[in-house]
Amino acid sequence: MGVEEPLSRMPQMRLDELLEELQARINAARGTRDRVHSLLEAVVSVGRELDLSQVLRRIVEAAALLVDAQYAALGVIGPDGRTLSQFLTVGLTEEEIAEIGPLPAGHGILGELIRNPEPLRLTDLGAHEASYGFPAHHPPMRTFLGVPIRVRDEVFGNLYLTDKHGGADFDAEDESVISTLSVAAGVAIDNARLYEASQRQQRWLRASAEITNSLLSGSPRLAVLELIARRAQEITGAALADVSVPVTGTDDLVVELAIGVDGETRRGLVVPVEGTLSGAAYQDGTPVTTAGLAGDDRYTAGPRRFDGLGPAVAVPLGTAAKDTRGVLLLARHQGGPVFTEAELEPLLAFAGQAALALELAERRSDAEQLALLEDRDRIARDLHDLAIQRLFATGMTLQSAARLVQHEGAAERVSRAVGDLDETIKIIRSTIFGLRAREEDTGPSLRARVARTVGEAATALGFPPRLSMEGLLDTDVPPQVADHVAAALTEMLSNVARHAHATRVEVALHATSDEVVLTVTDNGRGIPADGRRSGLGNLEERARGVGGTLEIGRPDGGGSRLVWRAPLSSGPAG
């Protein structure tokens, strides 16, 4: 019995082993079935979305879930084919991402998959020859699985997965599942891009029609430019859109219009052509792009003004470098997608419309100026042929009548009226001369000289001053006094640029019947009582030289106010 009992148990033991193996295979089959089901669900979920950003987010989330990875990421390869332009993560909190700092550019292990777009499995990240560690505050990671995503035989990006829950290594089945997901992801990305392109094209067409209507309806130049910038910002998803135009006589651009991030502070900003993205587009007459505006070492001229901004494009407003009338700059938030070739084509068409808006505005301005000159000629002719002749005839009549007036007081009044008529005739003749004067005959007018000086000061100040002018500046102000006014204005604006640290400057020029008054007001730090006053001394001396004065004041809101006066009957003070 003792020998037969163990023998009877052996079949039972083999049966148990077979049952356990069968159960294991059933479990494996059930696991495979569940995993295939999960994979199919992931493929359907990814393919359901048409918004590209949502498609990318679903892909990386599905990848992490399918292989039970603690961390997952999807890196989009930039236009240069060597670095990552976009990086989406799963498993890291917003606080952890902020502590780690800038998103990866595609070096180390991440770059290995860019250089060799084939699946890569590692049991120890740190042991690979391409690895050179993690940045500060980055969580430790050991196991790794990377798979490229191809769209129409072109590598779009890579899936990166690390650290399975439970500490196991990624296996061949994990690699197969993620490779299958990457194929479905490529199709979904392609569909999303095609849908996005068609939607964007429709939006560009609608915007183009809107802008064309605005141009044809005679909207002001600045209103059309703002419409172009706003629509370009909306369609491209830019955080900032601004339009820069050249500053006459300099190698600088001034931001005439800015909307979006820091739009108020950027408006009026003067930027150099050399060393800036907008300047490069202006010089070359072609679009210029960058994957990171704030960190691009090619465009570092001027003060820091692009913190938090990433991919950007500058598009010239014109058909060639010599015809460039300005630059449209669009910048996305840091971490956003780079501007692609598909986006540049409609942008160029849009920039062409912006150039047309500028040209139409110039033509309208020329037409208005011509109409103004013709109107001035007509007024001058009417004043000469009608008003002066009638006034002269009236004066002659009064002179004749004065001989017949016996009353002494009445005769004096008539004589005074004749004198007033003579003065009126002189004033009208002076006005006629001013209306008919041409800059090429008389030299630049005082108004033109002041406007040019104020415009040129924008470069040194960093913003354009405000200017207002009143009175008969071009007819009543003698040439020698006009020269002193122009020189005094240059000196005042130079002092403000060098010492005031102001953000606002106002220039007012006013001519009365007996004096011309130049006022320059700024909101800077004011004029210190014990500071150097050589510039003010020059202004005072210049004023005294023509019999005028210089007043130094301080506005209620702070800063300084200089009032320079000169009599119109110029001459040194006695």
Coordinates of C-alpha atoms in Angstrom, one line a residue:
M1 CA 0.0 0.0 0.0
G2 CA 2.9 2.3 0.8
V3 CA 4.2 2.1 -2.7
E4 CA 0.9 2.3 -4.5
E5 CA -0.2 5.5 -2.7
P6 CA 2.5 7.8 -4.1
L7 CA 2.0 6.3 -7.5
S8 CA -1.6 7.1 -7.3
R9 CA -0.8 10.8 -6.4
M10 CA 1.4 11.4 -9.4
P11 CA -1.4 11.7 -12.0
Q12 CA -3.1 14.0 -9.6
M13 CA 0.0 16.2 -9.4
R14 CA 0.4 16.3 -13.2
L15 CA -3.2 17.2 -13.5
D16 CA -2.8 20.1 -11.1
E17 CA 0.2 21.3 -13.0
L18 CA -1.7 21.1 -16.2
L19 CA -4.6 22.9 -14.7
E20 CA -2.3 25.7 -13.4
E21 CA -0.6 26.0 -16.8
L22 CA -4.0 26.1 -18.5
Q23 CA -5.2 28.7 -16.0
A24 CA -2.1 30.8 -16.7
R25 CA -2.6 30.6 -20.4
I26 CA -6.3 31.5 -19.9
N27 CA -5.2 34.4 -17.8
A28 CA -2.6 35.4 -20.4
A29 CA -5.2 35.1 -23.2
R30 CA -7.6 37.1 -21.1
G31 CA -4.9 39.7 -20.5
T32 CA -4.0 39.7 -24.2
R33 CA -7.7 40.1 -25.0
D34 CA -8.1 42.9 -22.6
R35 CA -5.0 44.6 -23.8
V36 CA -6.1 44.3 -27.4
H37 CA -9.5 45.7 -26.4
S38 CA -7.7 48.6 -24.6
L39 CA -5.6 49.1 -27.7
L40 CA -8.6 49.2 -30.0
E41 CA -10.3 51.6 -27.6
A42 CA -7.2 53.8 -27.6
V43 CA -7.1 53.8 -31.4
V44 CA -10.7 54.8 -31.7
S45 CA -10.3 57.4 -29.0
V46 CA -7.3 59.0 -30.7
G47 CA -9.0 58.8 -34.2
R48 CA -12.1 60.5 -32.9
E49 CA -10.5 63.8 -32.3
L50 CA -9.9 66.4 -35.1
D51 CA -8.2 69.1 -33.0
L52 CA -4.5 68.4 -33.3
S53 CA -3.6 69.5 -29.8
Q54 CA -6.3 67.2 -28.4
V55 CA -5.1 64.3 -30.7
L56 CA -1.6 64.7 -29.3
R57 CA -2.8 64.8 -25.7
R58 CA -4.9 61.6 -26.2
I59 CA -2.0 59.8 -27.8
V60 CA 0.4 60.3 -24.9
E61 CA -2.3 59.5 -22.3
A62 CA -3.3 56.3 -24.2
A63 CA 0.3 55.2 -24.4
A64 CA 0.9 55.6 -20.7
L65 CA -2.3 53.6 -19.9
L66 CA -1.6 50.8 -22.4
V67 CA 1.8 49.9 -20.9
D68 CA 1.1 51.0 -17.3
A69 CA 3.9 53.6 -17.4
Q70 CA 4.3 56.1 -14.6
Y71 CA 5.6 58.8 -17.0
A72 CA 5.0 59.4 -20.7
A73 CA 5.7 62.2 -23.1
L74 CA 5.3 63.0 -26.8
G75 CA 7.9 65.1 -28.5
V76 CA 7.2 66.9 -31.8
I77 CA 10.2 67.3 -34.0
G78 CA 10.8 70.8 -35.2
P79 CA 11.4 72.0 -38.8
D80 CA 15.2 71.6 -38.5
G81 CA 14.7 67.8 -37.9
R82 CA 17.2 67.8 -35.0
T83 CA 15.3 69.3 -32.1
L84 CA 11.9 69.1 -30.4
S85 CA 9.6 72.0 -31.0
Q86 CA 6.8 70.7 -28.7
F87 CA 6.8 68.4 -25.7
L88 CA 3.6 67.0 -24.0
T89 CA 3.9 65.1 -20.7
V90 CA 1.9 62.8 -18.5
G91 CA 2.7 61.9 -14.9
L92 CA 4.3 65.3 -14.0
T93 CA 2.4 67.9 -12.1
E94 CA 2.4 71.6 -13.1
E95 CA 4.5 72.4 -10.1
E96 CA 7.1 69.7 -11.0
I97 CA 7.2 71.0 -14.7
A98 CA 7.8 74.5 -13.4
E99 CA 10.6 73.4 -11.1
I100 CA 12.3 71.4 -13.8
G101 CA 12.5 74.5 -16.1
P102 CA 12.6 74.7 -19.9
L103 CA 11.1 71.8 -21.8
P104 CA 13.6 69.4 -23.4
A105 CA 15.1 70.4 -26.8
G106 CA 15.9 66.8 -27.9
H107 CA 19.3 66.0 -26.5
G108 CA 20.5 62.8 -24.7
I109 CA 18.3 59.8 -25.0
L110 CA 15.5 61.9 -26.5
G111 CA 17.8 63.0 -29.3
E112 CA 18.9 59.3 -29.8
L113 CA 15.4 58.5 -31.1
I114 CA 15.5 61.6 -33.3
R115 CA 18.8 60.5 -34.9
N116 CA 17.8 56.9 -35.1
P117 CA 14.0 56.7 -35.5
E118 CA 13.6 53.0 -34.4
P119 CA 12.0 51.6 -31.2
L120 CA 14.3 51.6 -28.3
R121 CA 14.0 49.7 -25.0
L122 CA 16.3 50.2 -22.0
T123 CA 16.4 48.6 -18.6
D124 CA 18.5 51.5 -17.2
L125 CA 18.4 54.9 -18.8
G126 CA 21.6 56.1 -17.1
A127 CA 23.6 53.2 -18.6
H128 CA 23.1 54.3 -22.2
E129 CA 26.0 56.1 -23.9
A130 CA 23.7 58.9 -25.0
S131 CA 22.4 59.7 -21.5
Y132 CA 23.9 62.6 -19.6
G133 CA 21.6 62.8 -16.6
F134 CA 18.5 64.7 -15.6
P135 CA 18.2 68.5 -14.8
A136 CA 17.6 69.6 -11.2
H137 CA 14.3 68.8 -9.6
H138 CA 13.6 66.1 -12.3
P139 CA 12.2 62.8 -10.8
P140 CA 14.4 59.7 -11.1
M141 CA 13.6 57.4 -14.0
R142 CA 15.1 54.0 -14.8
T143 CA 13.3 51.9 -17.5
F144 CA 12.6 53.4 -20.9
L145 CA 10.6 52.7 -24.0
G146 CA 10.7 55.0 -27.1
V147 CA 8.8 54.6 -30.3
P148 CA 8.8 57.0 -33.3
I149 CA 5.5 58.3 -34.8
R150 CA 5.5 58.5 -38.6
V151 CA 3.0 60.5 -40.7
R152 CA 3.1 59.6 -44.4
D153 CA 6.7 58.2 -44.1
E154 CA 7.9 61.3 -42.3
V155 CA 8.9 61.1 -38.6
F156 CA 6.5 63.5 -36.9
G157 CA 7.7 62.9 -33.4
N158 CA 8.4 60.3 -30.7
L159 CA 6.6 58.6 -27.8
Y160 CA 8.7 58.3 -24.6
L161 CA 7.6 56.1 -21.7
T162 CA 9.5 55.4 -18.5
D163 CA 9.0 53.4 -15.3
K164 CA 6.3 50.8 -15.3
H165 CA 4.2 50.7 -12.2
G166 CA 5.5 47.8 -10.1
G167 CA 9.1 48.2 -11.2
A168 CA 9.0 45.7 -14.1
D169 CA 10.9 46.3 -17.3
F170 CA 9.2 47.1 -20.6
D171 CA 9.0 43.9 -22.7
A172 CA 8.6 43.1 -26.4
E173 CA 4.8 43.0 -26.1
D174 CA 4.8 46.6 -24.7
E175 CA 6.9 47.6 -27.6
S176 CA 4.5 45.9 -30.0
V177 CA 1.5 47.6 -28.4
I178 CA 3.1 51.1 -28.5
S179 CA 4.3 50.6 -32.1
T180 CA 0.7 49.7 -33.1
L181 CA -0.6 52.8 -31.3
S182 CA 2.0 54.9 -33.1
V183 CA 0.7 53.8 -36.5
A184 CA -2.8 54.7 -35.5
A185 CA -1.5 58.0 -34.1
G186 CA 0.2 58.8 -37.4
V187 CA -3.1 58.4 -39.2
A188 CA -5.0 60.5 -36.6
I189 CA -2.4 63.3 -36.7
D190 CA -2.5 63.4 -40.5
N191 CA -6.4 63.6 -40.4
A192 CA -6.2 66.3 -37.8
R193 CA -3.7 68.3 -39.7
L194 CA -5.7 68.1 -42.9
Y195 CA -8.9 69.1 -41.1
E196 CA -7.0 71.9 -39.3
A197 CA -5.6 73.1 -42.6
S198 CA -9.0 73.2 -44.3
Q199 CA -10.6 75.1 -41.4
R200 CA -7.7 77.5 -41.3
Q201 CA -8.0 78.1 -45.0
Q202 CA -11.7 79.0 -44.6
R203 CA -10.8 81.4 -41.8
W204 CA -8.1 83.1 -43.9
L205 CA -10.6 83.5 -46.8
R206 CA -13.2 85.0 -44.5
A207 CA -10.6 87.3 -43.0
S208 CA -9.4 88.3 -46.5
A209 CA -12.9 89.2 -47.6
E210 CA -13.3 91.3 -44.4
I211 CA -10.1 93.2 -45.0
T212 CA -10.8 93.8 -48.6
N213 CA -14.2 95.3 -47.7
S214 CA -12.4 97.5 -45.1
L215 CA -9.9 98.7 -47.7
L216 CA -12.5 99.5 -50.3
S217 CA -14.7 101.3 -47.8
G218 CA -11.9 103.8 -47.1
S219 CA -11.2 102.8 -43.5
P220 CA -8.2 104.6 -41.9
R221 CA -4.8 103.0 -42.4
L222 CA -4.3 102.2 -38.7
A223 CA -7.8 100.5 -38.4
V224 CA -7.0 98.3 -41.4
L225 CA -3.6 97.3 -39.9
E226 CA -5.2 96.5 -36.6
L227 CA -7.8 94.3 -38.3
I228 CA -5.0 92.5 -40.2
A229 CA -2.9 92.0 -37.0
R230 CA -6.0 90.9 -35.0
R231 CA -7.2 88.3 -37.5
A232 CA -3.6 87.0 -38.0
Q233 CA -3.3 86.6 -34.2
E234 CA -6.6 84.8 -33.9
I235 CA -6.1 82.4 -36.8
T236 CA -2.5 81.4 -35.9
G237 CA -3.2 81.3 -32.2
A238 CA -0.5 83.9 -31.5
A239 CA -0.1 85.5 -28.1
L240 CA 1.4 88.7 -29.6
A241 CA 0.9 90.5 -32.9
D242 CA 2.5 93.7 -33.8
V243 CA 3.3 95.9 -36.8
S244 CA 6.6 97.7 -37.1
V245 CA 7.4 100.5 -39.6
P246 CA 10.7 102.1 -40.5
V247 CA 11.7 105.3 -38.7
T248 CA 12.7 107.8 -41.5
G249 CA 16.4 108.6 -41.6
T250 CA 17.5 105.9 -39.2
D251 CA 18.2 102.1 -39.2
D252 CA 15.4 101.5 -36.7
L253 CA 11.8 100.3 -36.7
V254 CA 9.0 101.6 -34.4
V255 CA 6.2 99.4 -33.2
E256 CA 3.2 101.3 -34.6
L257 CA 0.6 98.7 -33.5
A258 CA 0.7 95.9 -30.9
I259 CA -2.1 93.6 -29.6
G260 CA -1.9 90.7 -27.2
V261 CA 0.8 90.1 -24.6
D262 CA 2.3 93.5 -23.4
G263 CA 0.7 95.2 -26.3
E264 CA 0.4 98.5 -24.5
T265 CA 4.0 98.6 -23.5
R266 CA 5.3 97.5 -26.9
R267 CA 3.3 100.2 -28.8
G268 CA 5.8 103.0 -29.7
L269 CA 8.8 100.9 -28.9
V270 CA 11.8 101.6 -31.2
V271 CA 13.8 98.5 -32.1
P272 CA 17.0 98.3 -34.2
V273 CA 17.0 96.5 -37.6
E274 CA 20.2 94.7 -36.8
G275 CA 19.8 91.9 -34.3
T276 CA 16.0 91.6 -34.2
L277 CA 13.6 89.2 -35.8
S278 CA 11.5 92.0 -37.3
G279 CA 14.7 93.7 -38.6
A280 CA 15.9 90.5 -40.3
A281 CA 12.5 90.2 -42.1
Y282 CA 12.6 93.9 -43.0
Q283 CA 16.2 93.7 -44.4
D284 CA 15.7 90.4 -46.4
G285 CA 12.2 91.0 -47.6
T286 CA 11.3 87.3 -46.7
P287 CA 9.6 85.7 -43.7
V288 CA 11.9 84.8 -40.8
T289 CA 11.0 82.2 -38.1
T290 CA 12.3 81.1 -34.8
A291 CA 11.4 78.2 -32.5
G292 CA 12.0 80.3 -29.4
L293 CA 11.9 84.1 -29.5
A294 CA 13.0 84.7 -25.9
G295 CA 16.0 82.4 -26.1
D296 CA 17.2 82.8 -29.7
D297 CA 20.8 84.1 -29.5
R298 CA 20.5 85.5 -33.1
Y299 CA 18.0 88.2 -32.0
T300 CA 19.3 89.8 -28.7
A301 CA 19.5 93.5 -29.7
G302 CA 17.6 95.9 -27.5
P303 CA 16.0 95.3 -24.0
R304 CA 14.5 92.0 -23.0
R305 CA 10.9 92.1 -24.1
F306 CA 9.8 88.6 -25.1
D307 CA 9.8 86.7 -21.8
G308 CA 7.3 83.9 -21.9
L309 CA 7.1 83.9 -25.7
G310 CA 8.3 81.0 -27.9
P311 CA 7.8 80.2 -31.6
A312 CA 7.5 83.4 -33.7
V313 CA 7.5 84.6 -37.3
A314 CA 8.2 88.0 -38.8
V315 CA 6.6 88.6 -42.2
P316 CA 7.6 91.6 -44.4
L317 CA 4.8 93.9 -45.6
G318 CA 5.8 94.1 -49.2
T319 CA 6.8 92.1 -52.2
A320 CA 10.6 92.6 -52.0
A321 CA 13.2 94.0 -49.7
K322 CA 13.3 97.4 -51.4
D323 CA 9.4 97.6 -51.2
T324 CA 9.1 96.6 -47.6
R325 CA 6.9 99.1 -45.8
G326 CA 6.9 97.3 -42.4
V327 CA 6.9 94.0 -40.6
L328 CA 4.1 91.9 -39.1
L329 CA 5.4 89.9 -36.1
L330 CA 3.5 87.0 -34.6
A331 CA 4.6 85.1 -31.5
R332 CA 3.1 82.2 -29.6
H333 CA 3.5 81.3 -25.9
Q334 CA 6.6 79.3 -24.9
G335 CA 6.0 75.6 -25.6
G336 CA 3.6 76.3 -28.4
P337 CA 4.0 74.8 -31.9
V338 CA 6.5 76.3 -34.3
F339 CA 5.2 78.1 -37.5
T340 CA 5.2 75.7 -40.4
E341 CA 5.5 76.2 -44.1
A342 CA 1.8 75.6 -44.5
E343 CA 1.1 78.5 -42.2
L344 CA 3.5 80.9 -44.0
E345 CA 1.8 80.9 -47.4
P346 CA -1.5 82.5 -46.2
L347 CA 0.5 84.7 -43.9
L348 CA 2.4 86.1 -46.9
A349 CA -0.9 86.7 -48.7
F350 CA -2.1 88.5 -45.6
A351 CA 1.1 90.6 -45.5
G352 CA 0.5 91.5 -49.1
Q353 CA -2.9 92.9 -48.1
A354 CA -1.2 94.8 -45.2
A355 CA 1.3 96.3 -47.7
L356 CA -1.7 97.3 -50.0
A357 CA -3.3 99.0 -47.0
L358 CA -0.2 101.0 -46.4
E359 CA 0.1 101.9 -50.1
L360 CA -3.5 102.9 -50.3
A361 CA -3.1 105.1 -47.2
E362 CA -0.1 106.8 -48.8
R363 CA -2.0 107.4 -52.0
R364 CA -5.0 108.7 -50.1
S365 CA -2.6 111.0 -48.2
D366 CA -1.0 112.2 -51.4
A367 CA -4.5 112.8 -52.9
E368 CA -5.6 114.7 -49.8
Q369 CA -2.4 116.8 -49.9
L370 CA -2.9 117.6 -53.5
A371 CA -6.5 118.5 -52.8
L372 CA -5.4 120.7 -49.9
L373 CA -2.8 122.5 -52.1
E374 CA -5.4 123.1 -54.8
D375 CA -7.8 124.4 -52.1
R376 CA -5.1 126.6 -50.7
D377 CA -4.4 128.0 -54.2
R378 CA -8.1 128.7 -54.7
I379 CA -8.4 130.4 -51.3
A380 CA -5.3 132.5 -52.0
R381 CA -6.7 133.5 -55.4
D382 CA -10.1 134.4 -54.0
L383 CA -8.5 136.4 -51.1
H384 CA -6.3 138.3 -53.6
D385 CA -8.9 138.8 -56.3
L386 CA -12.0 139.5 -54.1
A387 CA -11.3 140.3 -50.5
I388 CA -8.2 142.5 -50.9
Q389 CA -9.7 144.4 -53.8
R390 CA -12.9 145.2 -51.9
L391 CA -11.0 146.1 -48.8
F392 CA -8.7 148.4 -50.8
A393 CA -11.7 150.0 -52.5
T394 CA -13.5 150.5 -49.1
G395 CA -10.3 152.1 -47.8
M396 CA -10.2 154.5 -50.7
T397 CA -13.8 155.4 -50.2
L398 CA -13.3 156.1 -46.5
Q399 CA -10.2 158.2 -47.3
S400 CA -12.3 160.3 -49.8
A401 CA -15.1 160.6 -47.3
A402 CA -12.8 161.7 -44.5
R403 CA -12.2 165.0 -46.3
L404 CA -15.9 165.8 -46.1
V405 CA -16.3 165.0 -42.4
Q406 CA -16.2 168.2 -40.4
H407 CA -16.5 166.7 -36.9
E408 CA -13.0 166.1 -35.5
G409 CA -13.9 163.0 -33.6
A410 CA -15.6 161.4 -36.5
A411 CA -12.8 162.2 -38.8
E412 CA -10.3 160.5 -36.4
R413 CA -12.5 157.4 -36.3
V414 CA -12.6 157.2 -40.1
S415 CA -8.8 157.6 -40.3
R416 CA -8.4 154.8 -37.7
A417 CA -10.7 152.6 -39.7
V418 CA -8.6 153.2 -42.8
G419 CA -5.5 152.3 -40.8
D420 CA -7.2 149.1 -39.6
L421 CA -8.1 148.2 -43.2
D422 CA -4.4 148.6 -44.2
E423 CA -3.3 146.3 -41.4
T424 CA -6.0 143.8 -42.5
I425 CA -4.7 143.9 -46.0
K426 CA -1.2 143.2 -44.8
I427 CA -2.4 140.2 -42.8
I428 CA -4.3 138.8 -45.7
R429 CA -1.3 139.3 -48.1
S430 CA 0.9 137.4 -45.5
T431 CA -1.7 134.6 -45.4
I432 CA -1.8 134.5 -49.2
F433 CA 2.0 134.2 -49.3
G434 CA 1.9 131.4 -46.8
L435 CA -0.8 129.5 -48.7
R436 CA 1.1 129.8 -52.0
A437 CA 4.6 129.1 -50.5
R438 CA 6.2 125.8 -51.6
E439 CA 8.9 124.0 -49.6
E440 CA 11.2 123.7 -52.6
D441 CA 11.1 127.5 -53.0
T442 CA 11.3 128.7 -49.4
G443 CA 13.1 125.7 -47.7
P444 CA 11.4 123.4 -45.1
S445 CA 8.6 125.2 -43.2
L446 CA 8.8 125.5 -39.4
R447 CA 5.9 123.0 -39.1
A448 CA 7.8 120.5 -41.2
R449 CA 11.1 121.0 -39.3
V450 CA 9.4 120.6 -35.9
A451 CA 7.5 117.5 -37.1
R452 CA 10.7 115.9 -38.4
T453 CA 12.6 116.7 -35.2
V454 CA 9.9 115.1 -33.1
G455 CA 9.8 112.1 -35.3
E456 CA 13.6 111.6 -35.2
A457 CA 13.6 111.9 -31.4
A458 CA 11.6 108.7 -31.1
T459 CA 14.8 106.7 -31.7
A460 CA 16.6 108.2 -28.7
L461 CA 13.5 108.3 -26.4
G462 CA 12.2 104.8 -27.3
F463 CA 8.7 106.1 -28.1
P464 CA 7.2 108.8 -30.3
P465 CA 6.4 112.2 -28.5
R466 CA 3.0 113.8 -28.8
L467 CA 3.0 116.9 -30.9
S468 CA 0.5 119.8 -31.3
M469 CA 0.9 123.0 -33.3
E470 CA -1.3 126.1 -33.6
G471 CA -1.1 129.5 -35.3
L472 CA 0.5 131.0 -38.4
L473 CA 3.8 129.3 -37.8
D474 CA 5.0 129.4 -41.4
T475 CA 4.0 133.0 -42.1
D476 CA 4.3 135.0 -38.9
V477 CA 7.4 133.5 -37.4
P478 CA 10.6 135.2 -39.0
P479 CA 13.2 132.8 -40.4
Q480 CA 15.8 133.7 -37.8
V481 CA 13.3 133.0 -34.9
A482 CA 12.2 129.8 -36.6
D483 CA 15.9 128.6 -36.6
H484 CA 16.1 129.2 -32.9
V485 CA 12.8 127.4 -32.3
A486 CA 14.0 124.3 -34.2
A487 CA 17.4 124.4 -32.4
A488 CA 15.7 124.8 -28.9
L489 CA 13.4 121.9 -29.6
T490 CA 16.3 119.6 -30.5
E491 CA 18.1 120.6 -27.3
M492 CA 15.1 120.0 -25.2
L493 CA 14.3 116.6 -26.6
S494 CA 18.0 115.6 -26.4
N495 CA 18.0 116.5 -22.7
V496 CA 14.9 114.5 -22.0
A497 CA 16.3 111.4 -23.8
R498 CA 19.6 111.7 -21.8
H499 CA 18.4 112.5 -18.3
A500 CA 14.7 112.4 -17.7
H501 CA 14.0 108.6 -18.0
A502 CA 10.5 109.6 -19.2
T503 CA 7.8 107.4 -20.7
R504 CA 5.8 110.3 -22.1
V505 CA 6.8 113.6 -23.8
E506 CA 4.4 116.2 -25.1
V507 CA 5.5 119.0 -27.5
A508 CA 3.4 122.1 -28.1
L509 CA 4.2 125.0 -30.5
H510 CA 1.9 128.0 -30.6
A511 CA 2.2 131.3 -32.5
T512 CA 0.1 134.3 -31.4
S513 CA 0.0 137.7 -32.9
D514 CA 3.2 138.8 -31.0
E515 CA 5.2 135.7 -29.9
V516 CA 5.9 132.1 -30.5
V517 CA 5.8 129.7 -27.6
L518 CA 7.5 126.2 -27.5
T519 CA 6.5 123.9 -24.6
V520 CA 8.0 120.5 -23.9
T521 CA 6.5 118.5 -21.0
D522 CA 7.7 115.1 -19.7
N523 CA 6.8 112.7 -16.9
G524 CA 10.4 111.8 -16.0
R525 CA 12.3 112.3 -12.8
G526 CA 12.4 116.1 -13.1
I527 CA 15.3 118.6 -13.1
P528 CA 17.4 118.3 -9.9
A529 CA 18.1 121.6 -8.2
D530 CA 21.9 120.8 -7.9
G531 CA 22.3 119.1 -11.2
R532 CA 24.3 120.2 -14.3
R533 CA 22.5 122.9 -16.1
S534 CA 24.6 123.4 -19.2
G535 CA 21.8 122.4 -21.5
L536 CA 19.3 124.8 -19.8
G537 CA 21.9 127.5 -19.9
N538 CA 22.2 127.1 -23.7
L539 CA 18.4 127.4 -24.0
E540 CA 18.3 130.5 -21.8
E541 CA 21.0 132.1 -23.8
R542 CA 19.3 131.3 -27.1
A543 CA 16.1 132.8 -25.8
R544 CA 17.8 136.0 -24.7
G545 CA 19.5 136.2 -28.1
V546 CA 16.1 136.8 -29.7
G547 CA 14.6 138.8 -26.8
G548 CA 12.8 135.9 -25.3
T549 CA 12.7 133.9 -22.1
L550 CA 12.9 130.3 -20.7
E551 CA 10.6 129.2 -17.9
I552 CA 11.3 126.0 -16.0
G553 CA 8.4 124.3 -14.2
R554 CA 7.1 121.0 -12.8
P555 CA 3.7 119.5 -13.7
D556 CA 1.4 118.3 -11.0
G557 CA 2.0 114.7 -11.9
G558 CA 5.8 115.1 -11.7
G559 CA 8.5 115.5 -14.4
S560 CA 9.4 118.8 -16.0
R561 CA 8.0 121.5 -18.2
L562 CA 10.1 123.9 -20.2
V563 CA 8.4 126.9 -21.8
W564 CA 10.6 128.8 -24.4
R565 CA 9.3 132.1 -25.7
A566 CA 10.4 134.5 -28.4
P567 CA 8.8 137.7 -29.7
L568 CA 7.9 137.7 -33.4
S569 CA 9.6 141.1 -33.9
S570 CA 12.9 139.4 -33.2
G571 CA 15.8 141.3 -31.5
P572 CA 18.0 140.9 -28.4
A573 CA 16.6 142.1 -25.2
G574 CA 17.6 145.6 -24.4

